[in-house]
CSV table of C-alpha atoms in Angstrom, one decimal:
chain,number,residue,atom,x,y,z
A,1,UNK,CA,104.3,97.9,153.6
A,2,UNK,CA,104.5,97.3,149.5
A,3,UNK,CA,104.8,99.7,147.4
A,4,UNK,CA,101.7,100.6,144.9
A,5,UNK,CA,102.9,100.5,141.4
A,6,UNK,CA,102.0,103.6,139.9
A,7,UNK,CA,102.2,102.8,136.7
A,8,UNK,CA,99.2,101.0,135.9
A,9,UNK,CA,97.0,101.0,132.5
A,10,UNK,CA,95.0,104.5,133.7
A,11,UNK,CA,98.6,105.8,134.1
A,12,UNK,CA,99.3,105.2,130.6
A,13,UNK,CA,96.3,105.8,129.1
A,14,UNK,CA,96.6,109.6,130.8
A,15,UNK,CA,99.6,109.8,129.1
A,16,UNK,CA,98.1,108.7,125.7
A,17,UNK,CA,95.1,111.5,126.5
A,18,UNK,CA,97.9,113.9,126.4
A,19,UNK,CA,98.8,112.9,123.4
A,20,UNK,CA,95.1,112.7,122.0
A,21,UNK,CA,95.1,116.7,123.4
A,22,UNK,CA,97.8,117.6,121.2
A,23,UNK,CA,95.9,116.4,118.0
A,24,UNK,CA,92.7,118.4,119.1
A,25,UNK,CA,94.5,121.2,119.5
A,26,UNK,CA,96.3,120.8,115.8
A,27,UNK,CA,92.3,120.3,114.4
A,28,UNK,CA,93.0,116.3,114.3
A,29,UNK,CA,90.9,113.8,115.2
A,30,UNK,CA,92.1,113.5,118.9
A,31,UNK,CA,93.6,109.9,119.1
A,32,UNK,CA,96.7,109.1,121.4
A,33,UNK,CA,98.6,106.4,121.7
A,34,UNK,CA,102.1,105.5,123.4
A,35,UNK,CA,103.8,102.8,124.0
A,36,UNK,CA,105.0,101.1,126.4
A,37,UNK,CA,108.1,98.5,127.5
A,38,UNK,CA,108.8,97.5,130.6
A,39,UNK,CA,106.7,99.9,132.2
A,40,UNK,CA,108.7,103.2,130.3
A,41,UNK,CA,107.2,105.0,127.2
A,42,UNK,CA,109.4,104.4,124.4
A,43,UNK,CA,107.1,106.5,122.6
A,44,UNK,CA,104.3,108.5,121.7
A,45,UNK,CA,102.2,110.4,118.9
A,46,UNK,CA,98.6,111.6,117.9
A,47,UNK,CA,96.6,111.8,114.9
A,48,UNK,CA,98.5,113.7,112.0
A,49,UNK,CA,96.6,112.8,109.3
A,50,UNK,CA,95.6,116.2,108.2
A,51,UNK,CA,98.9,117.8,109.4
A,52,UNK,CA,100.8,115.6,106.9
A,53,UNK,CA,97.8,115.3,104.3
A,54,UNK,CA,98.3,111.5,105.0
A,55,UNK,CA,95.4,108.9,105.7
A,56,UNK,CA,98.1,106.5,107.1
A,57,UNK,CA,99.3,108.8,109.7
A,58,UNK,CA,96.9,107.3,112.4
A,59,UNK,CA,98.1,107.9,116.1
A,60,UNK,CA,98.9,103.9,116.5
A,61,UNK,CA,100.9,103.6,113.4
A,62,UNK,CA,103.4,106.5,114.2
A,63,UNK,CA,103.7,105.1,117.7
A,64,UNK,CA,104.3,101.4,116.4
A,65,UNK,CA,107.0,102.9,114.4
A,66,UNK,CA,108.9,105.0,116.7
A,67,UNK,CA,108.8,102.0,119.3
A,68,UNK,CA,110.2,100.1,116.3
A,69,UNK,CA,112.5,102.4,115.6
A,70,UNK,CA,113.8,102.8,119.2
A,71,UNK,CA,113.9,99.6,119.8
A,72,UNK,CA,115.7,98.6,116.7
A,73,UNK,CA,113.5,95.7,116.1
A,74,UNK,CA,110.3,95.4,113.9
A,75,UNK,CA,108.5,93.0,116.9
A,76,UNK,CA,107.2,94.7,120.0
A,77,UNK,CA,106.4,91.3,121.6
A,78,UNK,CA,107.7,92.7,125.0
A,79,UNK,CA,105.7,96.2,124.5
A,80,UNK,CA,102.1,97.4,125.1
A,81,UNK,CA,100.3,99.8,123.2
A,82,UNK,CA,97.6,102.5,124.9
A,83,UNK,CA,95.2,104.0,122.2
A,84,UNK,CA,92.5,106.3,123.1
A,85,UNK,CA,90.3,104.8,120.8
A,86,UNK,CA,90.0,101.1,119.6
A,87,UNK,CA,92.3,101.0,116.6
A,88,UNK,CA,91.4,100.9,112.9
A,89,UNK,CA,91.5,97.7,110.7
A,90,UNK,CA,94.7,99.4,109.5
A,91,UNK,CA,96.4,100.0,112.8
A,92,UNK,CA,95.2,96.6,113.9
A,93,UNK,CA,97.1,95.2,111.2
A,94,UNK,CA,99.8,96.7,111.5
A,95,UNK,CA,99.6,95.9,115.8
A,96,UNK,CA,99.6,92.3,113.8
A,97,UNK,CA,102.7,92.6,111.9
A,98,UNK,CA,104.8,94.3,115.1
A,99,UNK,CA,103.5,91.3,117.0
A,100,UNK,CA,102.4,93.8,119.7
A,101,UNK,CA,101.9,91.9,123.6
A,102,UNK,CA,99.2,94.3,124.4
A,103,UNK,CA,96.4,96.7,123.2
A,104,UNK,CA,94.6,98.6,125.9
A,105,UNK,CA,92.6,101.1,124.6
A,106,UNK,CA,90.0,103.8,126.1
A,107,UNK,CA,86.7,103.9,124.1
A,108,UNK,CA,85.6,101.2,121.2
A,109,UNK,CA,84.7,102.9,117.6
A,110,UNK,CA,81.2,101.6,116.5
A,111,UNK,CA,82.1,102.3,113.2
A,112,UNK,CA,85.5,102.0,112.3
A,113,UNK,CA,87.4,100.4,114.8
A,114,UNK,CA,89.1,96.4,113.9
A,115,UNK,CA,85.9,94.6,115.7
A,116,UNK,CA,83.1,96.1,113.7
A,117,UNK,CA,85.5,94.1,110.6
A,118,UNK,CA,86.9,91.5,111.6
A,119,UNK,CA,88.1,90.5,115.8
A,120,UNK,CA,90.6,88.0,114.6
A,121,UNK,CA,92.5,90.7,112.8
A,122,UNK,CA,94.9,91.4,116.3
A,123,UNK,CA,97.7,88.5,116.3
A,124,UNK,CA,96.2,85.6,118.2
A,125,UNK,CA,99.1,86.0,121.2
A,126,UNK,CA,97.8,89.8,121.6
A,127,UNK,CA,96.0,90.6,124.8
A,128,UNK,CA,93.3,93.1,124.1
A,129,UNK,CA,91.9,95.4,127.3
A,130,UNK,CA,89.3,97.8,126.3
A,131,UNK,CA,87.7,100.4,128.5
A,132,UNK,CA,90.4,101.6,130.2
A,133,UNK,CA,89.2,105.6,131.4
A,134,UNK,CA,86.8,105.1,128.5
A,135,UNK,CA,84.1,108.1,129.6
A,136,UNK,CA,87.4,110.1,129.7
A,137,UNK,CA,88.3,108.8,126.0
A,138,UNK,CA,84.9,109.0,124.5
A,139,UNK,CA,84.2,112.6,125.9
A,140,UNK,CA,87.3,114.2,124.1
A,141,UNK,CA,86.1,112.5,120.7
A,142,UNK,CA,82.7,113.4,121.6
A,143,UNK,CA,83.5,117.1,122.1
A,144,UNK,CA,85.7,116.9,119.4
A,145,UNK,CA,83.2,116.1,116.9
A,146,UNK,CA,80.6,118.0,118.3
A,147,UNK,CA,82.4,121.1,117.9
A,148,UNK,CA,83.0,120.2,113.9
A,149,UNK,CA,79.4,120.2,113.8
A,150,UNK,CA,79.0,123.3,115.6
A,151,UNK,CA,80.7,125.5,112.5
């Protein structure tokens, strides 16, 4: 009998909802992200753009930069990253430049995320997978925002 492989792309993206938890509970936009090489999290972070009064600090970019950082290299050719929501025209660039393998990400952003810009922003060797536990993904932002309005 084979063995099931547990770590699958809803496996990761549960662990980038964790992360997107984290930032609701800091008063962030909840976005997660981790990411992933060779089926091990070499790292993860959420939204801390309010936390560190930074625009920049998007949930992708920290985690592209911690992989980088971990990995000692500026190319994550070899890694995938999990988002909760589709990234930014930012953190899609910068997925560009780290020449990431792989962006799976839970729910799209009709209004800010890369493909409402510009789809041939992600490097043209990046595999893209959207919709991964998207009702999951879109409820937290949903909730999210909906208690913002609620104040």
């Amino acid at each position: 009998m084979r063995e099931k492989n547990m770590f699958t792309d809803e496996y990761f993206m549960k662990q980038a909802l964790l992360q997107a938890k984290i930032a609701a509970d800091k008063g962030e936009v909840p976005v997660g992200a981790v990411v992933v090489c060779n089926n091990k999290i070499i790292s993860k972070a959420h939204n801390l753009t309010e936390t560190l009064n930074d625009a920049t600090a998007h949930a992708e970019m920290l985690a592209i930069t911690a992989a980088s950082d971990y990995l000692g290299a500026k190319y994550l050719k070899d890694c995938i990253l999990y988002v909760t929501v589709e990234p930014c025209v930012m953190c899609a660039g910068a997925a560009y430049w780290a020449q990431i393998g792989k962006i799976v990400y839970g729910t799209e952003d009709d209004k800010r995320g890369f493909s409402v810009f510009n789809k041939t922003i992600i490097h043209p060797k990046t595999e893209i997978i959207p919709g991964i536990l998207q009702n999951e993904c879109k409820q937290l932002i949903s909730d999210f925002f909906y208690s913002l309005r609620g104040k």
